[in-house]
PDB file of C-alpha atoms and ligand atoms in Angstrom:
ATOM      1  CA  MET A   1     -17.978  14.651  31.927  1.00 63.00           C
ATOM      2  CA  LYS A   2     -16.440  17.412  29.951  1.00 77.00           C
ATOM      3  CA  ILE A   3     -14.347  15.675  27.047  1.00 83.00           C
ATOM      4  CA  PRO A   4     -10.768  16.217  27.182  1.00 86.00           C
ATOM      5  CA  PRO A   5      -9.197  18.703  24.397  1.00 90.00           C
ATOM      6  CA  ASN A   6      -7.221  15.542  23.001  1.00 95.00           C
ATOM      7  CA  VAL A   7     -10.301  13.547  22.529  1.00 96.00           C
ATOM      8  CA  PHE A   8     -12.188  13.390  19.557  1.00 97.00           C
ATOM      9  CA  VAL A   9     -15.317  11.634  19.078  1.00 96.00           C
ATOM     10  CA  PHE A  10     -17.005  10.458  15.991  1.00 97.00           C
ATOM     11  CA  ASP A  11     -20.505   9.025  15.234  1.00 97.00           C
ATOM     12  CA  THR A  12     -19.179   5.950  12.930  1.00 97.00           C
ATOM     13  CA  SER A  13     -16.194   3.878  12.651  1.00 97.00           C
ATOM     14  CA  GLU A  14     -15.868   5.449   9.379  1.00 98.00           C
ATOM     15  CA  GLN A  15     -15.564   8.902  10.406  1.00 98.00           C
ATOM     16  CA  LEU A  16     -12.968   7.618  12.711  1.00 98.00           C
ATOM     17  CA  ALA A  17     -10.983   5.863  10.184  1.00 98.00           C
ATOM     18  CA  LEU A  18     -11.306   9.145   7.667  1.00 98.00           C
ATOM     19  CA  ALA A  19     -10.178  11.233  10.534  1.00 98.00           C
ATOM     20  CA  ALA A  20      -6.970   9.019  11.238  1.00 98.00           C
ATOM     21  CA  ALA A  21      -6.270   8.598   7.536  1.00 98.00           C
ATOM     22  CA  GLU A  22      -6.289  12.331   7.394  1.00 98.00           C
ATOM     23  CA  ARG A  23      -4.000  12.800  10.447  1.00 98.00           C
ATOM     24  CA  PHE A  24      -1.410  10.214   9.168  1.00 98.00           C
ATOM     25  CA  VAL A  25      -1.320  12.160   5.591  1.00 98.00           C
ATOM     26  CA  GLN A  26      -0.833  15.354   7.618  1.00 98.00           C
ATOM     27  CA  TYR A  27       1.744  13.967   9.714  1.00 98.00           C
ATOM     28  CA  ALA A  28       3.407  12.422   6.977  1.00 97.00           C
ATOM     29  CA  VAL A  29       3.789  15.528   5.136  1.00 96.00           C
ATOM     30  CA  GLU A  30       5.003  17.706   7.811  1.00 96.00           C
ATOM     31  CA  SER A  31       7.692  14.973   9.185  1.00 94.00           C
ATOM     32  CA  GLN A  32       9.050  14.427   5.467  1.00 91.00           C
ATOM     33  CA  GLU A  33       9.228  18.397   5.020  1.00 91.00           C
ATOM     34  CA  MET A  34      11.368  18.463   8.462  1.00 90.00           C
ATOM     35  CA  MET A  35      13.147  15.173   7.993  1.00 88.00           C
ATOM     36  CA  ASP A  36      12.492  13.757   4.481  1.00 88.00           C
ATOM     37  CA  ARG A  37      11.033  10.701   6.297  1.00 96.00           C
ATOM     38  CA  PHE A  38       8.004   9.628   8.256  1.00 98.00           C
ATOM     39  CA  SER A  39       8.274   6.666  10.767  1.00 98.00           C
ATOM     40  CA  VAL A  40       5.090   4.979  12.057  1.00 98.00           C
ATOM     41  CA  ALA A  41       4.434   2.030  14.011  1.00 99.00           C
ATOM     42  CA  LEU A  42       1.174   0.555  13.142  1.00 99.00           C
ATOM     43  CA  ALA A  43      -1.567  -0.835  15.604  1.00 98.00           C
ATOM     44  CA  GLY A  44      -2.838  -4.236  14.869  1.00 97.00           C
ATOM     45  CA  GLY A  45      -6.308  -5.883  15.609  1.00 93.00           C
ATOM     46  CA  LYS A  46      -9.750  -4.896  13.508  1.00 95.00           C
ATOM     47  CA  THR A  47     -10.007  -0.890  14.470  1.00 96.00           C
ATOM     48  CA  PRO A  48      -6.941   0.407  12.396  1.00 98.00           C
ATOM     49  CA  LYS A  49      -7.872  -1.861   9.206  1.00 98.00           C
ATOM     50  CA  ARG A  50     -10.420   0.775   7.736  1.00 98.00           C
ATOM     51  CA  VAL A  51      -7.359   3.444   8.047  1.00 98.00           C
ATOM     52  CA  TYR A  52      -4.955   1.486   6.095  1.00 98.00           C
ATOM     53  CA  GLU A  53      -7.571   0.555   3.514  1.00 98.00           C
ATOM     54  CA  LEU A  54      -8.488   4.357   3.326  1.00 98.00           C
ATOM     55  CA  LEU A  55      -4.635   5.196   2.842  1.00 98.00           C
ATOM     56  CA  ALA A  56      -4.864   2.929  -0.285  1.00 98.00           C
ATOM     57  CA  THR A  57      -7.533   4.830  -1.676  1.00 98.00           C
ATOM     58  CA  ALA A  58      -7.506   7.771  -4.365  1.00 97.00           C
ATOM     59  CA  GLN A  59      -8.474  10.057  -1.847  1.00 96.00           C
ATOM     60  CA  PHE A  60      -5.381   9.330   0.341  1.00 98.00           C
ATOM     61  CA  LYS A  61      -2.956   7.637  -1.921  1.00 97.00           C
ATOM     62  CA  SER A  62      -1.498  10.326  -3.946  1.00 96.00           C
ATOM     63  CA  ARG A  63      -0.899  12.766  -1.168  1.00 97.00           C
ATOM     64  CA  VAL A  64       1.747  10.620   0.444  1.00 96.00           C
ATOM     65  CA  LYS A  65       5.360  10.212  -0.644  1.00 96.00           C
ATOM     66  CA  TRP A  66       5.470   6.930  -0.010  1.00 97.00           C
ATOM     67  CA  SER A  67       9.176   6.339  -0.423  1.00 97.00           C
ATOM     68  CA  GLY A  68       9.792   8.498   2.512  1.00 97.00           C
ATOM     69  CA  VAL A  69       7.682   6.435   4.829  1.00 98.00           C
ATOM     70  CA  HIS A  70       9.126   3.719   7.211  1.00 98.00           C
ATOM     71  CA  PHE A  71       6.321   1.473   8.428  1.00 98.00           C
ATOM     72  CA  PHE A  72       7.040  -0.187  11.866  1.00 99.00           C
ATOM     73  CA  PHE A  73       4.664  -2.405  13.972  1.00 99.00           C
ATOM     74  CA  GLY A  74       3.685  -1.989  17.608  1.00 98.00           C
ATOM     75  CA  ASP A  75       3.207  -5.599  18.080  1.00 98.00           C
ATOM     76  CA  GLU A  76       2.980  -8.700  16.255  1.00 98.00           C
ATOM     77  CA  ARG A  77       1.535 -11.743  16.853  1.00 97.00           C
ATOM     78  CA  CYS A  78       4.028 -14.628  16.642  1.00 97.00           C
ATOM     79  CA  VAL A  79       2.544 -16.022  13.310  1.00 96.00           C
ATOM     80  CA  PRO A  80       3.767 -16.562  10.004  1.00 97.00           C
ATOM     81  CA  PRO A  81       3.210 -13.501   8.035  1.00 98.00           C
ATOM     82  CA  ASN A  82       0.453 -15.152   6.140  1.00 97.00           C
ATOM     83  CA  HIS A  83      -1.309 -16.163   9.173  1.00 97.00           C
ATOM     84  CA  PRO A  84      -4.918 -14.895   9.364  1.00 96.00           C
ATOM     85  CA  GLU A  85      -3.739 -13.626  12.988  1.00 95.00           C
ATOM     86  CA  SER A  86      -0.859 -11.646  11.683  1.00 97.00           C
ATOM     87  CA  ASN A  87      -0.692  -7.825  12.148  1.00 98.00           C
ATOM     88  CA  TYR A  88       1.630  -7.948   8.972  1.00 98.00           C
ATOM     89  CA  ALA A  89      -0.769  -9.741   6.543  1.00 98.00           C
ATOM     90  CA  MET A  90      -3.905  -7.597   7.699  1.00 98.00           C
ATOM     91  CA  VAL A  91      -1.819  -4.599   6.776  1.00 98.00           C
ATOM     92  CA  TYR A  92      -0.289  -6.240   3.328  1.00 98.00           C
ATOM     93  CA  GLU A  93      -3.883  -6.982   2.703  1.00 98.00           C
ATOM     94  CA  ALA A  94      -5.341  -3.382   3.634  1.00 98.00           C
ATOM     95  CA  LEU A  95      -2.178  -1.089   2.024  1.00 98.00           C
ATOM     96  CA  PHE A  96       1.195  -2.755   1.552  1.00 98.00           C
ATOM     97  CA  SER A  97      -0.274  -4.964  -1.450  1.00 98.00           C
ATOM     98  CA  LYS A  98      -1.967  -1.477  -3.018  1.00 98.00           C
ATOM     99  CA  VAL A  99       0.628   1.507  -2.946  1.00 98.00           C
ATOM    100  CA  GLU A 100       4.387   1.244  -3.956  1.00 97.00           C
ATOM    101  CA  ILE A 101       6.554   1.289  -0.893  1.00 97.00           C
ATOM    102  CA  PRO A 102       9.858   0.251  -1.411  1.00 97.00           C
ATOM    103  CA  ALA A 103      10.647  -3.265   0.486  1.00 97.00           C
ATOM    104  CA  GLN A 104      13.022  -1.904   2.574  1.00 98.00           C
ATOM    105  CA  ASN A 105      10.523   0.509   4.089  1.00 98.00           C
ATOM    106  CA  VAL A 106       8.476  -2.275   5.542  1.00 98.00           C
ATOM    107  CA  HIS A 107       9.986  -3.397   9.077  1.00 98.00           C
ATOM    108  CA  ARG A 108       8.095  -6.474   9.360  1.00 98.00           C
ATOM    109  CA  MET A 109       8.340  -7.922  13.233  1.00 98.00           C
ATOM    110  CA  ILE A 110       9.598 -11.757  12.394  1.00 98.00           C
ATOM    111  CA  GLY A 111       6.636 -13.789  13.790  1.00 97.00           C
ATOM    112  CA  GLU A 112       7.992 -16.957  12.638  1.00 98.00           C
ATOM    113  CA  GLY A 113      10.702 -18.614  14.622  1.00 97.00           C
ATOM    114  CA  ASP A 114      12.415 -18.170  17.893  1.00 98.00           C
ATOM    115  CA  THR A 115      10.462 -15.273  19.585  1.00 98.00           C
ATOM    116  CA  SER A 116      13.561 -14.020  21.697  1.00 98.00           C
ATOM    117  CA  ASP A 117      15.846 -13.847  18.565  1.00 98.00           C
ATOM    118  CA  ASN A 118      12.958 -12.321  16.800  1.00 98.00           C
ATOM    119  CA  ALA A 119      12.417  -9.415  19.435  1.00 98.00           C
ATOM    120  CA  LEU A 120      16.233  -8.691  19.671  1.00 98.00           C
ATOM    121  CA  ALA A 121      16.437  -8.738  15.880  1.00 98.00           C
ATOM    122  CA  TYR A 122      13.725  -6.183  15.764  1.00 99.00           C
ATOM    123  CA  GLU A 123      15.395  -4.172  18.557  1.00 98.00           C
ATOM    124  CA  ILE A 124      18.664  -4.206  16.670  1.00 98.00           C
ATOM    125  CA  GLN A 125      16.621  -2.766  13.314  1.00 98.00           C
ATOM    126  CA  LEU A 126      15.145  -0.210  15.352  1.00 99.00           C
ATOM    127  CA  LYS A 127      18.524   1.043  16.903  1.00 98.00           C
ATOM    128  CA  ALA A 128      19.726   1.108  13.270  1.00 98.00           C
ATOM    129  CA  PHE A 129      17.183   3.269  12.077  1.00 98.00           C
ATOM    130  CA  PHE A 130      17.034   5.151  15.298  1.00 98.00           C
ATOM    131  CA  ALA A 131      20.752   5.457  15.459  1.00 98.00           C
ATOM    132  CA  GLY A 132      22.247   7.486  18.429  1.00 97.00           C
ATOM    133  CA  ARG A 133      18.967   7.333  20.326  1.00 98.00           C
ATOM    134  CA  ASP A 134      18.393   6.128  23.505  1.00 98.00           C
ATOM    135  CA  TRP A 135      14.931   5.363  22.395  1.00 98.00           C
ATOM    136  CA  PRO A 136      13.056   5.005  19.262  1.00 98.00           C
ATOM    137  CA  ARG A 137      11.560   8.388  18.030  1.00 98.00           C
ATOM    138  CA  PHE A 138       8.700   7.489  16.099  1.00 98.00           C
ATOM    139  CA  ASP A 139       7.111  10.091  14.327  1.00 98.00           C
ATOM    140  CA  LEU A 140       3.285   8.393  14.863  1.00 98.00           C
ATOM    141  CA  VAL A 141       2.451   5.430  16.994  1.00 99.00           C
ATOM    142  CA  LEU A 142      -0.834   4.253  16.321  1.00 99.00           C
ATOM    143  CA  LEU A 143      -2.404   2.202  18.963  1.00 98.00           C
ATOM    144  CA  GLY A 144      -5.782   0.493  19.729  1.00 98.00           C
ATOM    145  CA  ILE A 145      -6.994  -0.825  23.166  1.00 98.00           C
ATOM    146  CA  GLY A 146      -8.745  -3.631  24.318  1.00 97.00           C
ATOM    147  CA  LYS A 147     -11.562  -3.988  26.751  1.00 95.00           C
ATOM    148  CA  ASP A 148      -8.981  -5.263  29.397  1.00 96.00           C
ATOM    149  CA  GLY A 149      -6.924  -2.054  29.103  1.00 97.00           C
ATOM    150  CA  HIS A 150      -4.093  -3.636  27.019  1.00 98.00           C
ATOM    151  CA  THR A 151      -2.468  -1.652  24.316  1.00 98.00           C
ATOM    152  CA  ALA A 152      -0.315  -3.266  21.641  1.00 98.00           C
ATOM    153  CA  SER A 153       0.531  -6.284  23.395  1.00 98.00           C
ATOM    154  CA  LEU A 154       0.992  -4.910  26.755  1.00 98.00           C
ATOM    155  CA  PHE A 155      -1.257  -6.953  28.487  1.00 98.00           C
ATOM    156  CA  PRO A 156      -2.433  -6.640  32.530  1.00 96.00           C
ATOM    157  CA  GLY A 157      -0.216  -7.918  35.175  1.00 94.00           C
ATOM    158  CA  SER A 158       2.709  -8.932  32.136  1.00 96.00           C
ATOM    159  CA  ASP A 159       6.336  -8.650  32.857  1.00 97.00           C
ATOM    160  CA  ALA A 160       6.358  -6.794  29.562  1.00 98.00           C
ATOM    161  CA  ILE A 161       4.919  -3.379  30.924  1.00 97.00           C
ATOM    162  CA  LYS A 162       7.728  -3.589  33.814  1.00 97.00           C
ATOM    163  CA  GLU A 163      10.349  -3.318  30.920  1.00 98.00           C
ATOM    164  CA  THR A 164      12.525  -0.276  31.579  1.00 98.00           C
ATOM    165  CA  SER A 165      15.428  -0.784  28.965  1.00 98.00           C
ATOM    166  CA  ARG A 166      14.466  -3.042  26.178  1.00 98.00           C
ATOM    167  CA  TRP A 167      12.783  -1.443  23.337  1.00 99.00           C
ATOM    168  CA  VAL A 168      10.976  -4.952  21.968  1.00 99.00           C
ATOM    169  CA  VAL A 169      10.316  -8.127  24.379  1.00 98.00           C
ATOM    170  CA  THR A 170       8.472 -11.174  23.993  1.00 98.00           C
ATOM    171  CA  THR A 171       5.062 -11.905  25.970  1.00 98.00           C
ATOM    172  CA  GLU A 172       1.945 -13.958  25.808  1.00 97.00           C
ATOM    173  CA  ASP A 173      -1.831 -13.033  25.081  1.00 95.00           C
ATOM    174  CA  LYS A 174      -3.165 -15.291  27.690  1.00 92.00           C
ATOM    175  CA  GLN A 175      -6.622 -15.217  25.944  1.00 89.00           C
ATOM    176  CA  SER A 176      -5.414 -16.806  22.573  1.00 84.00           C
ATOM    177  CA  GLY A 177      -2.176 -18.522  24.265  1.00 89.00           C
ATOM    178  CA  HIS A 178      -0.157 -16.833  21.271  1.00 88.00           C
ATOM    179  CA  GLN A 179       3.172 -15.627  22.148  1.00 98.00           C
ATOM    180  CA  ARG A 180       3.668 -12.011  20.890  1.00 98.00           C
ATOM    181  CA  LEU A 181       6.206  -9.416  20.251  1.00 98.00           C
ATOM    182  CA  THR A 182       5.640  -5.811  21.454  1.00 98.00           C
ATOM    183  CA  LEU A 183       7.308  -2.402  21.757  1.00 99.00           C
ATOM    184  CA  THR A 184       7.871  -1.605  25.343  1.00 99.00           C
ATOM    185  CA  LEU A 185       6.195   1.153  27.129  1.00 98.00           C
ATOM    186  CA  PRO A 186       9.373   3.658  27.052  1.00 98.00           C
ATOM    187  CA  ALA A 187       9.699   2.670  23.054  1.00 99.00           C
ATOM    188  CA  ILE A 188       6.334   3.757  22.740  1.00 99.00           C
ATOM    189  CA  ASN A 189       6.228   6.933  24.983  1.00 98.00           C
ATOM    190  CA  HIS A 190       9.174   8.386  23.325  1.00 98.00           C
ATOM    191  CA  ALA A 191       7.377   8.979  19.775  1.00 98.00           C
ATOM    192  CA  ALA A 192       6.555  12.504  18.927  1.00 98.00           C
ATOM    193  CA  ARG A 193       2.913  11.570  18.423  1.00 98.00           C
ATOM    194  CA  ILE A 194       0.570   8.843  19.679  1.00 98.00           C
ATOM    195  CA  ALA A 195      -2.952   8.098  18.494  1.00 98.00           C
ATOM    196  CA  PHE A 196      -5.261   5.784  20.128  1.00 98.00           C
ATOM    197  CA  LEU A 197      -8.246   4.413  17.849  1.00 98.00           C
ATOM    198  CA  ALA A 198     -10.836   2.933  19.506  1.00 97.00           C
ATOM    199  CA  THR A 199     -14.577   1.684  18.729  1.00 97.00           C
ATOM    200  CA  GLY A 200     -17.113  -0.372  20.423  1.00 95.00           C
ATOM    201  CA  THR A 201     -19.246  -0.382  23.275  1.00 95.00           C
ATOM    202  CA  GLU A 202     -17.481  -3.122  24.983  1.00 96.00           C
ATOM    203  CA  LYS A 203     -14.721  -0.314  25.547  1.00 96.00           C
ATOM    204  CA  ALA A 204     -16.520   2.212  26.693  1.00 95.00           C
ATOM    205  CA  ALA A 205     -16.172   1.621  30.494  1.00 93.00           C
ATOM    206  CA  THR A 206     -12.152   1.289  30.078  1.00 94.00           C
ATOM    207  CA  LEU A 207     -12.186   4.524  28.208  1.00 94.00           C
ATOM    208  CA  SER A 208     -14.204   6.160  30.379  1.00 91.00           C
ATOM    209  CA  GLU A 209     -11.790   5.160  33.186  1.00 91.00           C
ATOM    210  CA  LEU A 210      -8.884   6.111  31.418  1.00 92.00           C
ATOM    211  CA  LEU A 211      -9.831   9.292  30.379  1.00 90.00           C
ATOM    212  CA  ALA A 212     -11.031  10.454  33.505  1.00 87.00           C
ATOM    213  CA  GLY A 213      -7.194  10.108  34.396  1.00 80.00           C
ATOM    214  CA  GLN A 214      -7.854   8.767  37.690  1.00 74.00           C
ATOM    215  CA  SER A 215      -6.222   5.256  37.313  1.00 75.00           C
ATOM    216  CA  VAL A 216      -2.611   4.905  36.116  1.00 79.00           C
ATOM    217  CA  SER A 217      -1.638   1.396  36.852  1.00 87.00           C
ATOM    218  CA  HIS A 218      -0.496  -2.017  35.384  1.00 84.00           C
ATOM    219  CA  ARG A 219      -3.917  -3.138  35.671  1.00 90.00           C
ATOM    220  CA  LEU A 220      -4.637  -0.914  32.853  1.00 95.00           C
ATOM    221  CA  PRO A 221      -1.377  -0.714  30.467  1.00 97.00           C
ATOM    222  CA  ALA A 222      -2.982   1.921  28.109  1.00 97.00           C
ATOM    223  CA  SER A 223      -2.910   4.324  31.399  1.00 97.00           C
ATOM    224  CA  LEU A 224       0.789   3.934  31.458  1.00 97.00           C
ATOM    225  CA  ILE A 225       1.065   5.618  27.823  1.00 97.00           C
ATOM    226  CA  HIS A 226       2.190   9.112  28.328  1.00 96.00           C
ATOM    227  CA  PRO A 227       4.574  10.859  25.720  1.00 98.00           C
ATOM    228  CA  VAL A 228       7.657  11.855  27.562  1.00 98.00           C
ATOM    229  CA  ASP A 229       8.171  14.625  24.850  1.00 98.00           C
ATOM    230  CA  GLY A 230       5.259  14.534  22.367  1.00 98.00           C
ATOM    231  CA  THR A 231       1.609  14.495  21.913  1.00 98.00           C
ATOM    232  CA  ILE A 232      -1.208  11.924  22.517  1.00 98.00           C
ATOM    233  CA  GLU A 233      -4.808  11.835  21.050  1.00 98.00           C
ATOM    234  CA  TRP A 234      -7.781   9.744  21.191  1.00 97.00           C
ATOM    235  CA  LEU A 235     -10.004   9.327  18.324  1.00 98.00           C
ATOM    236  CA  ILE A 236     -13.068   7.109  19.662  1.00 97.00           C
ATOM    237  CA  THR A 237     -16.552   6.633  18.515  1.00 96.00           C
ATOM    238  CA  THR A 238     -19.756   7.612  20.287  1.00 87.00           C
ATOM    239  CA  ASP A 239     -20.660   4.217  21.092  1.00 89.00           C
ATOM    240  CA  ALA A 240     -17.033   3.822  22.911  1.00 84.00           C
ATOM    241  CA  ARG A 241     -17.748   7.060  24.769  1.00 81.00           C
ATOM    242  CA  SER A 242     -19.769   5.942  27.829  1.00 67.00           C
ATOM    243  CA  ASP A 243     -20.157   9.032  30.279  1.00 62.00           C
ATOM    244  CA  LEU A 244     -17.960  11.070  28.428  1.00 55.00           C
TER     245      LEU A 244
HETATM  246  C1  6PG B 301      -3.214  -6.319  18.249  1.00 74.71           C
HETATM  247  C2  6PG B 301      -3.402  -5.092  18.895  1.00 74.71           C
HETATM  248  C3  6PG B 301      -4.250  -4.833  19.761  1.00 74.71           C
HETATM  249  C4  6PG B 301      -5.394  -4.110  19.581  1.00 74.71           C
HETATM  250  C5  6PG B 301      -6.391  -4.112  20.342  1.00 74.71           C
HETATM  251  C6  6PG B 301      -7.674  -3.881  19.665  1.00 74.71           C
HETATM  252  O1  6PG B 301      -2.248  -7.263  17.820  1.00 74.71           O
HETATM  253  O2  6PG B 301      -4.284  -6.983  18.577  1.00 74.71           O
HETATM  254  O3  6PG B 301      -2.230  -4.409  18.957  1.00 74.71           O
HETATM  255  O4  6PG B 301      -3.449  -4.095  20.975  1.00 74.71           O
HETATM  256  O5  6PG B 301      -5.007  -2.866  19.105  1.00 74.71           O
HETATM  257  O6  6PG B 301      -6.506  -5.400  21.086  1.00 74.71           O
HETATM  258  O7  6PG B 301      -8.043  -4.510  18.870  1.00 74.71           O
HETATM  259  P1  6PG B 301      -9.208  -4.221  17.950  1.00 74.71           P
HETATM  260  O8  6PG B 301      -8.864  -3.194  17.401  1.00 74.71           O
HETATM  261  O9  6PG B 301      -9.462  -5.462  17.181  1.00 74.71           O
HETATM  262  O10 6PG B 301     -10.567  -4.185  18.703  1.00 74.71           O
END
């Protein structure tokens, strides 16, 4: 099958992570030249961790004006910030603990405590940052994908994927039983740039179905990610490309 122009295939996960880190720097520089700030919603899970680690290395660290970067999260597990399942904990260990980022620039989704209150609090925080907008306009949203087609914490068949007015909702990862917070589809789809990062043979079939563009359904939440007025690109590794 012909590879769509917005799909980039890499032989190794390290090459993918390097390419994603380069994009992060490029987009941060462009955004800061235009608006003096760069807002990014980070993906959780294992795939993006190496990207965050690379951004903290000498090869990338000095190329970003960190004081102008605002970090948000696409989703979070409802656990404390020092919990091994916490996306915040993963990014803190990989990046936040290694570069000078003003504390007020890290917009953590609160995982501990009342999940509904935390979802509302994050939505209020987003509405303050993106004041005057009907939807958040992240300069970049990084997303991963599960083999079941979930992205962020938008799981197949969940009510969260039907949400059309809230920016942040609670949901549940039925596999782990963990409550989660997640950006909603419209909150993601109004981003200026969306970049999926996917590696691993277990995702090949899902990616192949997704990138063939035939199935747009709640069964495959990642198929519902379509920028309203922005760009979308896929960074995948050859082991995740199936018949692409
Ligand atoms: C999370 C993520 C989730 C993740 C996918 C892929 O909090 O887990 O937001 O959507 O991106 O599950 O995870 P891996 O990168 O670990 O395969």
